[in-house]
Rosetta silent file (secondary structure, phi, psi, omega in degrees, C-alpha in Angstrom):
SEQUENCE: MEKRFDEELKEATELAEQILKKHLPEETGEQRKVIEAMNYSLTAGGKRLRPVLLWETFRMCGGENQEVAGCFMAAIEMIHTYSLVHDDLPAMDNDCYRRGRETTWYVYGDAMGILAGDGLLNYAFETALKATKLCTEMRGITDNERLYQTERVCRALSVLAGKAGIYGMIGGQAADILAEGRGGTAGVEDGNAEELLLFIHGHKTAALIQAAMMVGAILAGASEEQIAKIEKCAYHIGIAFQIQDDILDVVGNSTELGKSTGSDALNQKQTYVTMKGVEQAKADVEAMSREAADILDGFEGEHGFLKDLILNLIDRRK
SCORE:     score description
SCORE:     0.000 S_00000001
   1 L     0.000  131.266 -178.051    0.000    0.000    0.000 S_00000001
   2 L   -69.265  146.094  177.233    1.361    3.390   -1.014 S_00000001
   3 L   -67.319  147.233  173.806    2.159    5.901    1.670 S_00000001
   4 L   -72.456  152.993 -177.298   -0.202    8.785    2.087 S_00000001
   5 H   -57.149  -43.652 -176.936    1.097   12.161    0.982 S_00000001
   6 H   -63.673  -30.966  177.186    1.099   13.623    4.493 S_00000001
   7 H   -69.856  -42.857  178.685    3.250   10.719    5.732 S_00000001
   8 H   -65.075  -39.620  178.861    5.751   11.198    2.918 S_00000001
   9 H   -63.636  -41.609  178.487    5.828   14.943    3.547 S_00000001
  10 H   -61.344  -44.387  179.883    6.522   14.370    7.235 S_00000001
  11 H   -64.221  -42.799 -179.220    9.392   12.012    6.411 S_00000001
  12 H   -65.671  -41.138  179.295   10.853   14.414    3.838 S_00000001
  13 H   -66.861  -40.588  178.902   10.615   17.352    6.233 S_00000001
  14 H   -64.640  -37.764  176.672   12.208   15.360    9.052 S_00000001
  15 H   -62.124  -45.221  178.583   15.091   14.401    6.756 S_00000001
  16 H   -61.183  -40.099  178.378   15.628   18.066    5.895 S_00000001
  17 H   -63.245  -44.804 -178.987   15.548   18.938    9.612 S_00000001
  18 H   -61.891  -42.950 -179.621   18.111   16.256   10.462 S_00000001
  19 H   -66.686  -41.801  179.215   20.461   17.426    7.731 S_00000001
  20 H   -62.105  -45.371  179.919   20.093   21.068    8.762 S_00000001
  21 H   -61.305  -35.275  178.914   20.831   20.280   12.425 S_00000001
  22 H   -61.208  -30.237 -174.848   23.932   18.379   11.350 S_00000001
  23 L  -103.189    7.110  179.030   25.283   21.550    9.740 S_00000001
  24 L   -65.365  138.717  177.033   24.385   24.091   12.443 S_00000001
  25 L   -71.060  148.380 -178.956   27.383   26.156   13.609 S_00000001
  26 L   -77.552  135.568 -176.199   28.566   25.592   17.181 S_00000001
  27 L   -85.266   77.969 -179.652   27.688   28.386   19.621 S_00000001
  28 L  -136.121  168.806  175.072   31.161   29.104   21.002 S_00000001
  29 L    81.058  178.720 -179.486   33.711   31.902   21.117 S_00000001
  30 L   -65.529  -20.426  179.698   33.339   35.659   21.370 S_00000001
  31 L   -92.953   11.693 -172.789   30.998   35.551   18.355 S_00000001
  32 H   -61.704  -27.590 -178.352   28.624   33.060   19.988 S_00000001
  33 H   -65.802  -41.262  178.630   25.798   35.595   20.317 S_00000001
  34 H   -69.960  -34.088  176.897   25.489   36.051   16.555 S_00000001
  35 H   -67.697  -38.690  175.714   25.717   32.272   16.096 S_00000001
  36 H   -59.907  -42.576  178.761   22.975   31.872   18.708 S_00000001
  37 H   -66.361  -38.011  176.429   20.831   34.318   16.725 S_00000001
  38 H   -61.209  -48.951 -178.334   21.568   32.406   13.508 S_00000001
  39 H   -68.316  -33.542  174.156   20.563   29.089   15.073 S_00000001
  40 H   -57.691  -42.871 -179.928   17.474   30.680   16.642 S_00000001
  41 H   -67.761  -43.562 -175.445   16.412   31.648   13.125 S_00000001
  42 H   -70.453  -29.787 -175.587   17.233   28.285   11.573 S_00000001
  43 L   -98.173   16.821 -179.453   15.450   26.208   14.211 S_00000001
  44 L   -78.900    1.668 -179.471   12.213   28.203   14.142 S_00000001
  45 L    92.373 -151.461 -176.365   10.569   25.515   12.029 S_00000001
  46 L   114.246  174.176 -175.097    8.970   26.120    8.665 S_00000001
  47 L   -77.258  -21.176 -175.123    8.013   24.007    5.680 S_00000001
  48 L    54.517   35.649 -175.629   11.622   23.282    4.617 S_00000001
  49 H   -61.132  -44.355 -173.894   10.205   23.386    1.097 S_00000001
  50 H   -66.855  -48.029  175.747   13.433   24.288   -0.685 S_00000001
  51 H   -63.970  -32.703  177.280   15.655   21.513    0.736 S_00000001
  52 H   -66.691  -43.853  177.702   12.821   19.025    0.171 S_00000001
  53 H   -61.943  -39.863  178.703   12.473   20.160   -3.457 S_00000001
  54 H   -61.823  -48.420 -177.305   16.243   19.873   -3.896 S_00000001
  55 H   -65.140  -43.448 -177.749   16.344   16.346   -2.486 S_00000001
  56 H   -69.465  -34.479  175.634   13.342   15.079   -4.420 S_00000001
  57 H   -69.108  -40.798  176.568   14.647   16.525   -7.706 S_00000001
  58 H   -56.697  -47.503 -179.959   18.052   14.991   -6.981 S_00000001
  59 H   -65.984  -42.607 -179.297   16.419   11.592   -6.450 S_00000001
  60 H   -60.113  -34.717 -177.793   14.202   11.927   -9.530 S_00000001
  61 L   -89.712    7.655  173.893   17.275   12.587  -11.679 S_00000001
  62 L    95.203   11.661  179.048   19.115    9.544  -10.319 S_00000001
  63 L   -74.004  148.684 -176.881   21.219   11.094   -7.563 S_00000001
  64 L  -131.198  -26.223 -173.339   22.296    8.891   -4.660 S_00000001
  65 L   -79.633   98.608 -176.178   24.944   10.651   -2.527 S_00000001
  66 H   -67.354  -31.619 -178.204   22.943   12.113    0.365 S_00000001
  67 H   -65.007  -45.456  179.180   25.994   13.717    1.968 S_00000001
  68 H   -65.033  -48.088  178.709   26.814   15.858   -1.070 S_00000001
  69 H   -62.674  -35.940 -178.290   23.178   16.813   -1.635 S_00000001
  70 H   -60.912  -36.562  177.839   22.814   17.441    2.108 S_00000001
  71 H   -58.693  -41.187 -179.002   25.438   20.203    2.053 S_00000001
  72 H   -78.576  -31.161  176.061   23.321   22.096   -0.473 S_00000001
  73 H   -61.774  -45.664  178.204   20.040   21.268    1.279 S_00000001
  74 H   -66.218  -42.073 -177.165   21.320   22.922    4.446 S_00000001
  75 H   -61.883  -43.292 -176.499   22.856   25.798    2.491 S_00000001
  76 H   -71.358  -29.927  175.023   19.689   26.717    0.630 S_00000001
  77 H   -70.496  -34.315  175.830   17.654   26.705    3.840 S_00000001
  78 H   -64.444  -42.141  178.685   20.242   29.022    5.394 S_00000001
  79 H   -65.290  -45.001  177.898   19.930   31.408    2.451 S_00000001
  80 H   -59.983  -43.022 -178.692   16.142   31.311    2.614 S_00000001
  81 H   -66.373  -40.656  178.262   16.239   31.911    6.369 S_00000001
  82 H   -60.587  -38.288 -179.630   18.638   34.841    6.076 S_00000001
  83 H   -65.188  -34.854  177.421   16.249   36.462    3.583 S_00000001
  84 H   -70.479  -41.574  178.607   13.398   36.118    6.095 S_00000001
  85 H   -58.023  -45.274  179.556   15.536   37.516    8.936 S_00000001
  86 H   -72.774  -35.972  176.069   16.298   40.584    6.845 S_00000001
  87 H   -57.465  -36.489 -174.516   12.708   40.850    5.544 S_00000001
  88 L   -78.160  -13.887 -175.126   11.480   41.120    9.130 S_00000001
  89 L   -59.034  153.221  178.331   13.816   44.002   10.076 S_00000001
  90 L   -54.055  -34.545 -179.635   12.349   47.420   10.989 S_00000001
  91 L   -73.875  -13.317 -178.752   13.849   48.893    7.810 S_00000001
  92 L  -109.827 -103.593 -177.490   12.036   46.292    5.704 S_00000001
  93 L   -90.626  -13.807  178.031    8.667   44.768    6.748 S_00000001
  94 L    55.540   48.897  179.775    9.047   45.528   10.481 S_00000001
  95 L   -97.431  140.665 -178.992    7.488   42.203   11.529 S_00000001
  96 L  -102.125  -10.971 -179.022    7.661   40.946   15.113 S_00000001
  97 E  -133.260  139.006  179.042    6.443   37.376   14.515 S_00000001
  98 E  -149.394  131.802  178.614    7.575   34.678   12.110 S_00000001
  99 L    55.300   34.555  173.830    6.745   30.965   12.148 S_00000001
 100 L    82.356    5.861  176.390    4.710   31.443   15.320 S_00000001
 101 E  -144.466  172.307 -175.286    7.378   33.075   17.462 S_00000001
 102 E   -61.948  140.701 -177.964    9.197   36.377   17.862 S_00000001
 103 L   -70.052  163.448 -173.176   11.428   37.351   14.959 S_00000001
 104 H   -60.858  -46.731 -178.631   15.191   37.358   15.268 S_00000001
 105 H   -65.283  -32.726 -178.033   15.665   41.123   15.375 S_00000001
 106 H   -68.612  -30.363  178.582   12.859   41.456   17.939 S_00000001
 107 H   -85.346  -43.790 -171.664   14.653   39.030   20.263 S_00000001
 108 H  -105.629   -4.234 -176.511   18.282   40.023   19.647 S_00000001
 109 L    95.285  153.281 -173.957   17.968   43.635   18.435 S_00000001
 110 H   -69.417  -32.058  178.001   18.060   44.935   14.890 S_00000001
 111 H   -63.463  -46.452  179.244   21.881   45.198   14.740 S_00000001
 112 H   -70.211  -28.552  174.885   22.294   41.534   15.709 S_00000001
 113 H   -63.309  -42.749  177.177   19.428   40.690   13.339 S_00000001
 114 H   -61.770  -47.287 -178.378   21.385   42.200   10.463 S_00000001
 115 H   -65.890  -36.349  177.683   24.540   40.335   11.473 S_00000001
 116 H   -62.484  -42.384  176.798   22.647   37.048   11.901 S_00000001
 117 H   -63.535  -44.983  177.231   21.346   37.380    8.345 S_00000001
 118 H   -59.342  -42.964 -179.401   24.825   38.213    7.067 S_00000001
 119 H   -62.910  -41.943  179.818   26.209   35.247    8.973 S_00000001
 120 H   -63.572  -41.621 -179.947   23.635   32.861    7.542 S_00000001
 121 H   -62.863  -47.245 -179.769   24.349   33.937    3.974 S_00000001
 122 H   -67.559  -41.652 -178.107   28.097   33.474    4.348 S_00000001
 123 H   -68.309  -25.684  175.965   27.806   30.246    6.319 S_00000001
 124 H   -59.101  -43.953 -178.743   25.505   28.864    3.627 S_00000001
 125 H   -76.668  -30.428  171.250   28.355   28.933    1.133 S_00000001
 126 H   -59.812  -40.723 -178.189   30.813   27.564    3.692 S_00000001
 127 H   -69.729  -45.029  179.556   28.378   24.666    4.100 S_00000001
 128 H   -62.621  -36.591 -178.896   27.842   24.099    0.379 S_00000001
 129 H   -66.946  -17.438  175.291   31.595   24.119   -0.194 S_00000001
 130 H   -60.104  -23.973 -179.204   31.933   21.114    2.123 S_00000001
 131 H   -65.190  -29.640  178.742   30.633   19.111   -0.829 S_00000001
 132 H   -65.544  -40.156  177.779   33.905   19.656   -2.709 S_00000001
 133 H   -64.423  -40.075  178.469   35.848   17.947    0.074 S_00000001
 134 H   -61.602  -37.456 -179.937   33.381   15.062    0.032 S_00000001
 135 H   -66.280  -41.470 -178.986   33.962   14.651   -3.708 S_00000001
 136 H   -69.177  -23.236 -178.212   37.733   14.488   -3.326 S_00000001
 137 L   -93.656   -0.052 -179.489   37.375   11.849   -0.606 S_00000001
 138 L   -62.303  137.342  179.014   35.076    9.542   -2.610 S_00000001
 139 L  -109.551  158.364  176.117   36.363    6.014   -2.868 S_00000001
 140 L    76.394   16.780  177.465   35.851    3.373   -5.509 S_00000001
 141 L  -129.186  160.378  179.784   35.665    5.841   -8.421 S_00000001
 142 L   -77.379  165.578  177.472   38.143    6.929  -11.084 S_00000001
 143 H   -62.706  -37.220  178.890   39.960   10.251  -11.059 S_00000001
 144 H   -63.841  -42.002  178.947   37.880   11.357  -14.042 S_00000001
 145 H   -66.876  -38.208  177.626   34.651   10.559  -12.198 S_00000001
 146 H   -62.862  -41.807  177.687   35.923   12.397   -9.120 S_00000001
 147 H   -64.241  -41.549  179.113   36.678   15.425  -11.299 S_00000001
 148 H   -62.074  -42.218  178.471   33.223   15.188  -12.890 S_00000001
 149 H   -62.604  -41.790  179.757   31.580   15.111   -9.443 S_00000001
 150 H   -66.001  -39.092  178.133   33.578   18.164   -8.366 S_00000001
 151 H   -63.429  -36.794  176.162   32.610   20.026  -11.547 S_00000001
 152 H   -61.528  -44.498  179.702   28.950   19.346  -10.758 S_00000001
 153 H   -61.493  -43.408  179.862   29.404   20.860   -7.302 S_00000001
 154 H   -63.013  -40.895  178.375   31.093   23.948   -8.771 S_00000001
 155 H   -67.749  -39.401  177.916   28.272   24.453  -11.253 S_00000001
 156 H   -61.510  -40.173  177.117   25.694   23.959   -8.518 S_00000001
 157 H   -61.698  -40.975  179.787   27.468   26.626   -6.445 S_00000001
 158 H   -63.698  -43.633  178.301   27.359   29.016   -9.400 S_00000001
 159 H   -63.915  -44.619 -179.460   23.618   28.487   -9.874 S_00000001
 160 H   -60.258  -46.003 -179.436   22.974   28.903   -6.147 S_00000001
 161 H   -64.514  -43.298 -178.480   24.958   32.153   -5.986 S_00000001
 162 H   -65.882  -43.947 -178.073   23.322   33.574   -9.104 S_00000001
 163 H   -72.028  -22.135  179.800   19.757   32.769   -8.119 S_00000001
 164 H   -92.000  -12.002 -170.255   20.304   34.183   -4.611 S_00000001
 165 L   -96.470 -153.122 -173.932   22.056   37.359   -5.734 S_00000001
 166 L   -67.602  -22.053  176.711   21.365   40.649   -7.501 S_00000001
 167 L   -96.672    8.905  178.396   20.143   38.877  -10.625 S_00000001
 168 L  -135.747 -118.265 -172.632   17.880   36.668   -8.532 S_00000001
 169 H   -59.649  -46.742 -178.327   16.365   36.936   -5.047 S_00000001
 170 H   -64.990  -38.358  176.447   18.110   40.134   -3.943 S_00000001
 171 H   -61.069  -40.885  177.456   17.206   41.814   -7.232 S_00000001
 172 H   -66.580  -39.691  178.218   13.559   40.913   -6.699 S_00000001
 173 H   -63.984  -40.231  179.131   13.670   42.179   -3.127 S_00000001
 174 H   -63.274  -44.372  178.384   15.167   45.484   -4.299 S_00000001
 175 H   -63.737  -36.199  178.641   12.438   45.938   -6.907 S_00000001
 176 H   -65.221  -43.749  179.345    9.821   45.109   -4.266 S_00000001
 177 H   -62.674  -42.731 -179.103   11.209   47.722   -1.858 S_00000001
 178 H   -65.594  -26.605 -179.547   11.244   50.386   -4.581 S_00000001
 179 H   -82.907  -16.345 -179.208    7.602   49.627   -5.361 S_00000001
 180 L   -68.539  151.478  176.202    6.484   50.065   -1.737 S_00000001
 181 L    76.962   -3.504  177.313    4.793   53.258   -0.660 S_00000001
 182 L  -120.544   30.183 -176.818    3.695   53.956   -4.218 S_00000001
 183 L    68.675   28.476 -179.840    0.756   51.599   -4.153 S_00000001
 184 L    81.061  -88.313  179.630    3.089   48.848   -5.204 S_00000001
 185 L  -113.101   19.419  176.610    3.306   49.520   -8.921 S_00000001
 186 L   -59.813  140.141 -177.400    1.424   52.801   -8.863 S_00000001
 187 L    92.461  -10.865  175.453    3.005   55.238  -11.291 S_00000001
 188 L   -92.830  139.814  178.915    3.931   52.409  -13.625 S_00000001
 189 L   -55.281  142.181 -175.685    2.123   52.289  -16.954 S_00000001
 190 H   -51.331  -41.012 -177.816   -0.817   49.882  -16.828 S_00000001
 191 H   -66.823  -20.276 -177.348    0.731   47.629  -19.449 S_00000001
 192 H  -102.629   -9.513 -176.167    3.897   47.284  -17.390 S_00000001
 193 H   -61.959  -46.912  179.778    2.377   46.852  -13.912 S_00000001
 194 H   -67.451  -36.167  178.259    1.817   43.118  -14.268 S_00000001
 195 H   -61.729  -42.777  178.387    5.230   42.706  -15.884 S_00000001
 196 H   -65.189  -42.313 -179.567    6.890   44.413  -12.900 S_00000001
 197 H   -62.357  -41.841  178.729    4.921   42.311  -10.428 S_00000001
 198 H   -68.978  -31.089  174.227    5.950   39.098  -12.191 S_00000001
 199 H   -62.491  -46.642 -179.478    9.554   40.315  -12.202 S_00000001
 200 H   -61.859  -49.760 -179.611    9.371   40.764   -8.430 S_00000001
 201 H   -63.681  -41.461 -176.916    7.704   37.392   -7.834 S_00000001
 202 H   -66.574  -29.328 -179.485    9.960   35.634  -10.328 S_00000001
 203 H   -97.258  -46.917 -176.283   13.116   36.924   -8.674 S_00000001
 204 H   -66.675  -37.397 -175.138   12.208   37.383   -5.011 S_00000001
 205 H  -112.149  -52.165 -172.821   10.460   34.011   -4.642 S_00000001
 206 H   -67.958  -31.814 -174.223   10.816   31.782   -7.696 S_00000001
 207 H   -59.383  -41.912 -178.356   14.575   32.210   -8.131 S_00000001
 208 H   -73.929  -29.461  173.625   15.497   30.359   -4.932 S_00000001
 209 H   -69.638  -38.420  173.830   13.028   27.575   -5.733 S_00000001
 210 H   -60.671  -44.073  179.340   14.666   27.347   -9.158 S_00000001
 211 H   -57.975  -46.165 -178.626   18.035   27.152   -7.417 S_00000001
 212 H   -57.147  -50.721 -175.067   16.866   24.304   -5.193 S_00000001
 213 H   -74.427  -37.617  178.509   15.564   22.158   -8.027 S_00000001
 214 H   -66.649  -41.366  177.399   18.320   23.006  -10.504 S_00000001
 215 H   -60.229  -44.180  177.517   21.013   22.232   -7.937 S_00000001
 216 H   -57.691  -44.169 -179.763   19.358   18.888   -7.270 S_00000001
 217 H   -67.134  -43.888 -178.765   19.318   18.099  -10.988 S_00000001
 218 H   -62.583  -47.366 -179.274   22.899   19.275  -11.556 S_00000001
 219 H   -61.950  -29.504 -179.814   24.315   17.269   -8.646 S_00000001
 220 H   -82.289   -7.997  179.256   22.534   14.178   -9.956 S_00000001
 221 L    86.538   28.413  179.491   24.113   14.588  -13.404 S_00000001
 222 L   -65.602  156.454  178.896   20.989   15.610  -15.330 S_00000001
 223 L   -74.374  166.386  178.573   21.296   16.637  -18.974 S_00000001
 224 H   -61.068  -39.730  178.839   21.192   20.267  -20.138 S_00000001
 225 H   -63.485  -42.252  179.267   17.709   19.704  -21.535 S_00000001
 226 H   -65.833  -41.350  179.807   16.502   18.278  -18.239 S_00000001
 227 H   -62.714  -40.504  178.789   18.014   21.159  -16.241 S_00000001
 228 H   -63.451  -40.040  178.505   16.261   23.679  -18.514 S_00000001
 229 H   -66.306  -39.708  177.786   12.930   21.902  -17.979 S_00000001
 230 H   -62.865  -41.503  179.193   13.496   21.883  -14.224 S_00000001
 231 H   -61.081  -43.098  178.415   14.210   25.620  -14.278 S_00000001
 232 H   -66.124  -43.988  178.262   10.924   26.270  -16.101 S_00000001
 233 H   -57.909  -46.917 -177.732    9.022   23.930  -13.780 S_00000001
 234 H   -66.992  -30.349  176.266   10.447   25.654  -10.708 S_00000001
 235 H   -61.687  -47.529  179.189    9.520   29.079  -12.086 S_00000001
 236 H   -61.819  -40.655  178.140    5.859   28.053  -12.227 S_00000001
 237 H   -61.478  -46.280 -177.826    6.098   26.605   -8.714 S_00000001
 238 H   -63.488  -43.436  178.746    7.648   29.803   -7.384 S_00000001
 239 H   -64.846  -44.876  178.711    5.083   32.115   -8.974 S_00000001
 240 H   -60.878  -41.732  179.925    2.216   29.914   -7.764 S_00000001
 241 H   -61.207  -43.906 -177.568    3.728   29.818   -4.271 S_00000001
 242 H   -71.225  -37.690  177.347    4.003   33.618   -4.099 S_00000001
 243 H   -62.707  -41.153  177.514    0.499   34.200   -5.445 S_00000001
 244 H   -63.071  -36.764  173.866   -0.815   31.839   -2.776 S_00000001
 245 H   -59.903  -42.609  178.296    1.124   33.879   -0.209 S_00000001
 246 H   -62.032  -40.208  178.641   -0.622   36.999   -1.534 S_00000001
 247 H   -64.388  -46.362 -177.528   -3.982   35.257   -1.188 S_00000001
 248 H   -66.350  -28.260  177.534   -3.235   34.113    2.364 S_00000001
 249 H   -66.398  -21.542  179.741   -2.189   37.628    3.356 S_00000001
 250 H   -96.952  -44.790 -172.176   -5.775   38.658    2.562 S_00000001
 251 H  -113.371   -1.886 -175.563   -7.864   35.647    3.580 S_00000001
 252 L   -79.033  168.285  178.174   -5.507   33.623    5.790 S_00000001
 253 L  -101.147  122.167 -175.080   -5.554   33.082    9.542 S_00000001
 254 H   -62.349  -33.449  178.670   -2.599   34.722   11.319 S_00000001
 255 H   -66.833  -44.231  179.629   -2.536   32.016   14.027 S_00000001
 256 H   -68.072  -37.545 -178.978   -2.421   29.239   11.454 S_00000001
 257 H   -74.870  -28.085 -177.835    0.148   31.092    9.349 S_00000001
 258 L    79.540   15.006  177.196    2.356   31.896   12.330 S_00000001
 259 L  -154.932  167.841 -177.624    2.798   35.485   11.157 S_00000001
 260 L   -69.191  148.849  173.042    0.781   38.668   10.750 S_00000001
 261 L  -108.188  165.145  178.222   -1.660   39.067    7.884 S_00000001
 262 L    81.135    7.076 -177.365   -2.563   42.262    6.068 S_00000001
 263 H   -69.958  -28.874  179.274    1.047   43.473    5.882 S_00000001
 264 H   -63.820  -44.502  178.419    0.875   43.928    2.105 S_00000001
 265 H   -65.596  -39.990 -179.662   -1.965   46.421    2.422 S_00000001
 266 H   -61.922  -38.167 -179.529   -0.215   48.148    5.327 S_00000001
 267 L   -90.826    9.506  178.041    2.933   48.593    3.227 S_00000001
 268 L    55.957   42.587  179.168    0.883   49.697    0.208 S_00000001
 269 L   -87.937  136.533  168.952    2.128   46.784   -1.880 S_00000001
 270 L   -80.114  128.702  179.301    0.596   45.912   -5.197 S_00000001
 271 L  -125.230  173.116  178.683    0.014   42.145   -5.170 S_00000001
 272 H   -61.346  -33.401 -179.336   -1.417   39.586   -7.535 S_00000001
 273 H   -70.344  -44.361  179.535   -4.633   39.705   -5.521 S_00000001
 274 H   -66.888  -27.017 -178.680   -5.028   43.499   -5.711 S_00000001
 275 H   -84.554  -40.183 -172.026   -4.328   43.334   -9.438 S_00000001
 276 H  -111.658  -19.357 -173.684   -6.394   40.273  -10.413 S_00000001
 277 L    91.412  156.095 -174.770   -8.759   39.609   -7.507 S_00000001
 278 H   -62.211  -45.328 -175.081   -8.873   36.580   -5.212 S_00000001
 279 H   -65.325  -43.742  178.242  -10.782   34.246   -7.553 S_00000001
 280 H   -66.893  -37.365  177.611   -8.534   34.848  -10.567 S_00000001
 281 H   -60.937  -44.320  178.723   -5.476   34.527   -8.326 S_00000001
 282 H   -62.128  -41.423  179.643   -6.695   31.140   -7.097 S_00000001
 283 H   -63.952  -39.113 -179.345   -7.325   29.992  -10.668 S_00000001
 284 H   -71.322  -35.064  174.372   -3.836   31.046  -11.728 S_00000001
 285 H   -58.902  -45.796 -179.808   -2.231   29.223   -8.769 S_00000001
 286 H   -64.226  -44.933 -177.608   -3.958   26.032   -9.900 S_00000001
 287 H   -62.900  -44.086 -178.637   -3.025   26.523  -13.576 S_00000001
 288 H   -69.330  -38.618  178.690    0.649   27.195  -12.817 S_00000001
 289 H   -64.055  -41.746 -179.943    0.900   24.322  -10.344 S_00000001
 290 H   -70.219  -34.264  176.726   -0.577   21.891  -12.856 S_00000001
 291 H   -64.956  -40.407  176.919    1.726   23.150  -15.605 S_00000001
 292 H   -63.027  -42.289  179.285    4.701   22.488  -13.329 S_00000001
 293 H   -63.658  -37.675  178.853    3.363   18.999  -12.560 S_00000001
 294 H   -63.336  -37.560  177.798    2.963   18.300  -16.290 S_00000001
 295 H   -62.697  -42.203  179.380    6.643   19.118  -16.850 S_00000001
 296 H   -61.918  -31.820 -179.307    7.621   16.600  -14.189 S_00000001
 297 L   -65.417  -12.448  175.988    5.616   13.928  -15.966 S_00000001
 298 L   -82.905   -2.762  179.242    8.186   14.149  -18.760 S_00000001
 299 L   -98.249  141.458 -178.433   10.828   12.674  -16.422 S_00000001
 300 L   -80.222  -28.679 -177.440   11.314    8.929  -16.118 S_00000001
 301 L   -65.291  159.622  179.984   12.572    9.001  -12.536 S_00000001
 302 L   -61.722  123.718 -178.356   10.225    8.528   -9.573 S_00000001
 303 L  -145.542   22.966 -178.756    8.444   11.804   -8.912 S_00000001
 304 H   -60.610  -47.740  179.606    5.041   10.900   -7.484 S_00000001
 305 H   -66.103  -41.826  179.807    5.648   12.622   -4.159 S_00000001
 306 H   -60.135  -41.696  177.969    7.282   15.636   -5.820 S_00000001
 307 H   -65.183  -44.584  177.754    4.265   16.049   -8.080 S_00000001
 308 H   -61.281  -37.782  179.623    1.864   15.733   -5.145 S_00000001
 309 H   -62.052  -42.873  179.715    3.906   18.311   -3.238 S_00000001
 310 H   -65.869  -45.936 -178.960    3.542   20.824   -6.065 S_00000001
 311 H   -67.192  -25.841  178.552   -0.189   20.223   -6.459 S_00000001
 312 H   -66.793  -21.192  178.800   -0.597   20.568   -2.704 S_00000001
 313 H   -62.881  -25.690 -176.180    0.430   24.219   -3.062 S_00000001
 314 H   -59.264  -39.296 -174.793   -2.955   24.916   -4.670 S_00000001
 315 H  -113.393   13.480 -177.359   -4.819   24.540   -1.376 S_00000001
 316 L   -64.124  147.251 -176.401   -2.095   25.293    1.173 S_00000001
 317 L  -117.740    5.328  176.733   -3.197   27.396    4.139 S_00000001
 318 L  -156.429    0.000    0.000    0.185   28.295    5.617 S_00000001
């Protein structure tokens, strides 16, 4: 009898948690307070969606080395967490609650909140780079295969850095900040308002989901064609995920979400919901999620759970 989706999700999330805990920095030395703030942020819970997507894509594409993939699973969660820590700062969204508890800056002060985010970003790449050492220590393979494995890690690092940087997540965040206080995209020509919003969503949210899935595919040795399909699939997932976030900010329950609702309206943000309405937004989440699932069906590797995970985004409530 096949496992139920919720059981598989629990197992996948627990695996991501175990791997993340394995890579947490030790809280010692004169810098222990910033490390404590980093670990406070990392252990606050969450869906662990990005490391789960990375692992499941890795498996679908034939990857087997959990240790190498694990370095990147932990790293991408650190990058995602740092972005949330900085998002919550007084200079950004000024949020006091995240994942059901007080935000990092609210507990440790905004200066330590900034440093914790900086620390997480840098430590993410320290963690991902551990994979190169693992490749050099592999036994039972030829020197050429060892070199090939190392080249995969280097390419995965390049994708991760690019999707997290100014041409990815940070670029989307910058565009989002510039749009605040002007009704979101107010002042932008009507024909360009939706284009700007999709730029923000595609970079601020979708880029890191693309990184997760592309890294998984690259580490597993997927072909160029497969990696391109994964990138497109992940784009649809990311846009659908962000639109659902926009919907939940309007109709969601703050207790269930573990964070405040209505912040988009408070910050005068233009969202997919304000532009299209709740019903059209819901329809587009479903259409994009199903398009992403259809792309996965073109892969021969096992992807039943991964497909269910994507389709589950349609009705997620947190």
